[in-house]
Amino acid sequence: MQVRTRHTPTFGVARLVLAPGEAVLVDPLTIAATSYGLVVEVKGLGTKAVALCTAGAEGGWLDATPVLPGDLHQLELDGTHGWCVSRHGWIASSSTVAMNPEAPPMQAIFGGAEGFMNYAHGKGAVVIACYGALDLVTLEAGEAVTISSDHVVAFADTVQCRLRPSAPDGVQSIQTGEGLVFDFAGPGAVLTQTRGPRRLTTWLRANGVSRSS
């Protein structure tokens, strides 16, 4: 799979170019257009739905457009280390990359419950999107930082992390990340976004824009 991006960093679109017979996993909500004849098979329902897209004998392509405006980033996994990826940040991945929400790193973070992140491992490309601009936080060994869960897009599994409440008596949810922050310690990389989707929701509601309206 080749990834060609355009309209970045504000309104990123990822064109995924596939070889003959090649398959890719894509968030079905992000599929804007495909080459004629590309087979799209959606599996699962709701937030767990995944589209298996397979090119024909002559190859093909599809355009994936994130729901929220912002930048795109491509991770290249070499099979040595995996990445923890926000469920809302994942756009697509090679069929050779496994997405496993029950992997040991997820068990360590969420204690066996289903959380707001997934684990990518294997060999191949993973395309992720952020709300706003993308920032790279590179942590040296022993260097630590605290980041709101709403701003974490992905982080390497070489990074030590702990998920904890931002306020002892606040509302908390491991399904959405609400009221939670990450404590990270290096070495490793953390990808963050400059805008928070949940903060947008809070602002809209506070200013009279609700789901019903």
Short mmCIF file of C-alpha atoms in Angstrom, two decimals:
data_model
loop_
_atom_site.label_atom_id
_atom_site.label_comp_id
_atom_site.label_asym_id
_atom_site.label_seq_id
_atom_site.Cartn_x
_atom_site.Cartn_y
_atom_site.Cartn_z
CA MET A 1 0.00 0.00 0.00
CA GLN A 2 1.24 3.44 -0.96
CA VAL A 3 -0.08 6.44 0.95
CA ARG A 4 -0.35 9.79 -0.81
CA THR A 5 -1.69 12.72 1.18
CA ARG A 6 -3.12 16.03 0.01
CA HIS A 7 -4.76 19.10 1.55
CA THR A 8 -2.62 18.73 4.65
CA PRO A 9 -2.19 19.96 7.29
CA THR A 10 -5.67 21.46 7.60
CA PHE A 11 -8.04 19.15 5.72
CA GLY A 12 -5.98 16.05 5.07
CA VAL A 13 -7.04 13.37 2.60
CA ALA A 14 -5.18 10.07 2.28
CA ARG A 15 -5.18 8.29 -1.06
CA LEU A 16 -4.37 4.63 -0.51
CA VAL A 17 -2.94 3.11 -3.69
CA LEU A 18 -3.23 -0.68 -3.80
CA ALA A 19 -1.42 -3.28 -5.89
CA PRO A 20 -3.46 -5.91 -7.79
CA GLY A 21 -5.38 -8.02 -5.27
CA GLU A 22 -4.03 -6.05 -2.30
CA ALA A 23 -6.32 -5.46 0.67
CA VAL A 24 -6.44 -2.69 3.27
CA LEU A 25 -8.49 -2.13 6.42
CA VAL A 26 -10.24 1.25 6.59
CA ASP A 27 -12.63 3.08 8.90
CA PRO A 28 -15.81 2.96 6.76
CA LEU A 29 -16.87 6.45 7.88
CA THR A 30 -13.80 7.90 6.17
CA ILE A 31 -14.23 6.40 2.68
CA ALA A 32 -14.96 9.28 0.31
CA ALA A 33 -14.21 7.72 -3.09
CA THR A 34 -12.68 4.61 -4.66
CA SER A 35 -11.51 3.50 -8.05
CA TYR A 36 -14.18 1.66 -10.01
CA GLY A 37 -14.43 -2.00 -9.11
CA LEU A 38 -12.73 -1.79 -5.72
CA VAL A 39 -14.49 -4.26 -3.40
CA VAL A 40 -15.60 -2.82 -0.04
CA GLU A 41 -16.84 -5.27 2.60
CA VAL A 42 -17.92 -3.76 5.93
CA LYS A 43 -17.65 -6.00 8.96
CA GLY A 44 -19.00 -5.18 12.42
CA LEU A 45 -21.42 -2.50 13.55
CA GLY A 46 -21.23 1.04 14.92
CA THR A 47 -17.89 2.13 16.32
CA LYS A 48 -16.49 -1.39 15.77
CA ALA A 49 -17.21 -1.43 12.03
CA VAL A 50 -14.20 -2.00 9.75
CA ALA A 51 -14.13 -1.98 5.95
CA LEU A 52 -12.00 -4.57 4.16
CA CYS A 53 -11.17 -2.98 0.80
CA THR A 54 -9.65 -5.16 -1.92
CA ALA A 55 -8.26 -4.05 -5.26
CA GLY A 56 -9.03 -5.89 -8.49
CA ALA A 57 -6.65 -7.45 -11.00
CA GLU A 58 -5.40 -4.04 -12.12
CA GLY A 59 -4.98 -2.55 -8.67
CA GLY A 60 -6.96 0.39 -7.36
CA TRP A 61 -7.19 3.24 -4.88
CA LEU A 62 -9.43 4.82 -2.28
CA ASP A 63 -9.59 8.24 -0.67
CA ALA A 64 -9.96 8.30 3.11
CA THR A 65 -11.07 11.57 4.68
CA PRO A 66 -11.15 12.00 8.48
CA VAL A 67 -14.38 13.17 10.07
CA LEU A 68 -12.71 16.12 11.82
CA PRO A 69 -10.43 18.66 10.09
CA GLY A 70 -6.73 18.23 10.68
CA ASP A 71 -3.48 16.62 9.70
CA LEU A 72 -2.56 13.06 8.72
CA HIS A 73 0.41 10.92 9.67
CA GLN A 74 1.74 7.57 8.48
CA LEU A 75 3.35 5.07 10.84
CA GLU A 76 5.59 2.38 9.35
CA LEU A 77 5.68 -0.72 11.51
CA ASP A 78 8.66 -3.03 11.06
CA GLY A 79 7.49 -5.86 13.30
CA THR A 80 9.84 -4.89 16.13
CA HIS A 81 7.60 -2.55 18.10
CA GLY A 82 3.90 -1.78 18.12
CA TRP A 83 1.92 1.42 18.59
CA CYS A 84 -1.03 2.27 20.81
CA VAL A 85 -3.46 4.23 18.63
CA SER A 86 -6.55 6.23 19.56
CA ARG A 87 -9.68 4.57 18.18
CA HIS A 88 -10.83 7.90 16.77
CA GLY A 89 -7.40 8.56 15.26
CA TRP A 90 -7.14 5.35 13.26
CA ILE A 91 -8.00 5.76 9.55
CA ALA A 92 -6.51 2.75 7.79
CA SER A 93 -3.85 0.08 7.98
CA SER A 94 -2.24 -2.55 5.79
CA SER A 95 -3.79 -6.00 5.95
CA THR A 96 -0.45 -7.19 7.36
CA VAL A 97 -0.94 -5.02 10.45
CA ALA A 98 -3.04 -6.47 13.27
CA MET A 99 -5.25 -4.25 15.43
CA ASN A 100 -5.67 -5.98 18.79
CA PRO A 101 -7.57 -4.22 21.59
CA GLU A 102 -6.81 -7.14 23.93
CA ALA A 103 -3.02 -7.05 23.49
CA PRO A 104 -0.88 -6.91 26.67
CA PRO A 105 -0.24 -3.13 26.39
CA MET A 106 -4.01 -2.53 26.34
CA GLN A 107 -4.50 -4.93 29.25
CA ALA A 108 -1.91 -3.00 31.23
CA ILE A 109 -3.60 0.35 30.57
CA PHE A 110 -7.27 -0.57 30.85
CA GLY A 111 -7.14 -3.60 33.14
CA GLY A 112 -8.98 -5.93 30.78
CA ALA A 113 -11.83 -3.53 29.96
CA GLU A 114 -12.45 -2.11 26.50
CA GLY A 115 -10.81 1.31 26.31
CA PHE A 116 -10.52 4.22 23.91
CA MET A 117 -7.28 2.98 22.33
CA ASN A 118 -6.22 0.06 20.16
CA TYR A 119 -2.90 -1.70 19.60
CA ALA A 120 -1.28 -1.96 16.18
CA HIS A 121 1.49 -4.47 15.52
CA GLY A 122 3.02 -6.34 12.62
CA LYS A 123 4.60 -5.02 9.44
CA GLY A 124 3.10 -2.35 7.23
CA ALA A 125 1.57 1.10 7.24
CA VAL A 126 -0.93 2.67 9.62
CA VAL A 127 -2.60 5.95 8.69
CA ILE A 128 -3.78 8.11 11.57
CA ALA A 129 -5.56 11.45 11.69
CA CYS A 130 -5.60 14.19 14.26
CA TYR A 131 -7.97 17.03 15.08
CA GLY A 132 -5.95 20.16 14.35
CA ALA A 133 -2.20 19.94 13.89
CA LEU A 134 0.03 17.03 14.83
CA ASP A 135 2.79 17.37 17.42
CA LEU A 136 5.59 14.89 18.05
CA VAL A 137 6.79 14.52 21.64
CA THR A 138 10.11 12.67 21.78
CA LEU A 139 10.96 11.47 25.26
CA GLU A 140 14.46 10.53 26.31
CA ALA A 141 15.08 7.76 28.83
CA GLY A 142 13.69 8.87 32.19
CA GLU A 143 12.01 11.98 30.77
CA ALA A 144 8.35 12.27 31.79
CA VAL A 145 5.32 14.28 30.71
CA THR A 146 1.58 14.40 31.47
CA ILE A 147 -0.87 14.78 28.55
CA SER A 148 -4.67 14.93 28.48
CA SER A 149 -6.14 11.77 26.94
CA ASP A 150 -8.16 13.98 24.59
CA HIS A 151 -4.93 15.13 22.93
CA VAL A 152 -3.16 11.76 22.63
CA VAL A 153 -3.30 10.28 19.12
CA ALA A 154 -0.74 7.47 19.38
CA PHE A 155 2.39 6.38 21.22
CA ALA A 156 5.08 3.76 20.76
CA ASP A 157 4.96 0.72 23.03
CA THR A 158 8.50 1.52 24.17
CA VAL A 159 7.02 4.37 26.21
CA GLN A 160 6.03 3.69 29.80
CA CYS A 161 2.55 5.02 30.55
CA ARG A 162 -0.02 5.30 33.29
CA LEU A 163 -3.65 6.37 32.89
CA ARG A 164 -5.15 8.25 35.84
CA PRO A 165 -7.97 10.69 36.68
CA SER A 166 -7.30 14.36 35.97
CA ALA A 167 -9.37 15.24 39.06
CA PRO A 168 -10.17 12.81 41.91
CA ASP A 169 -13.91 13.56 41.99
CA GLY A 170 -14.48 14.26 38.28
CA VAL A 171 -16.41 12.20 35.75
CA GLN A 172 -14.21 9.48 34.26
CA SER A 173 -14.63 7.00 31.41
CA ILE A 174 -12.13 4.52 30.00
CA GLN A 175 -14.43 4.03 27.00
CA THR A 176 -14.05 7.67 25.91
CA GLY A 177 -11.08 8.93 27.92
CA GLU A 178 -13.17 11.61 29.60
CA GLY A 179 -11.60 12.95 32.78
CA LEU A 180 -8.34 11.04 32.27
CA VAL A 181 -4.70 11.95 31.65
CA PHE A 182 -1.63 9.96 30.64
CA ASP A 183 1.68 10.05 32.49
CA PHE A 184 4.37 9.07 29.97
CA ALA A 185 8.03 8.26 30.56
CA GLY A 186 10.66 7.70 27.88
CA PRO A 187 12.29 6.50 25.84
CA GLY A 188 9.91 6.73 22.92
CA ALA A 189 7.58 8.91 20.91
CA VAL A 190 4.09 10.27 21.60
CA LEU A 191 1.93 11.83 18.87
CA THR A 192 -0.52 14.49 20.04
CA GLN A 193 -3.18 16.70 18.46
CA THR A 194 -3.56 20.41 19.11
CA ARG A 195 -7.36 20.23 19.44
CA GLY A 196 -9.50 17.95 21.59
CA PRO A 197 -12.68 16.38 20.16
CA ARG A 198 -14.35 16.13 23.58
CA ARG A 199 -13.58 19.77 24.25
CA LEU A 200 -15.36 20.65 21.02
CA THR A 201 -18.42 18.70 22.19
CA THR A 202 -18.35 20.47 25.56
CA TRP A 203 -18.07 23.88 23.89
CA LEU A 204 -20.96 23.17 21.51
CA ARG A 205 -23.23 22.10 24.34
CA ALA A 206 -22.24 25.04 26.51
CA ASN A 207 -23.12 27.39 23.68
CA GLY A 208 -26.56 25.98 22.98
CA VAL A 209 -25.69 23.41 20.32
CA SER A 210 -26.90 19.98 21.46
CA ARG A 211 -27.39 16.64 19.78
CA SER A 212 -31.09 17.33 19.37
CA SER A 213 -30.50 20.66 17.65
#
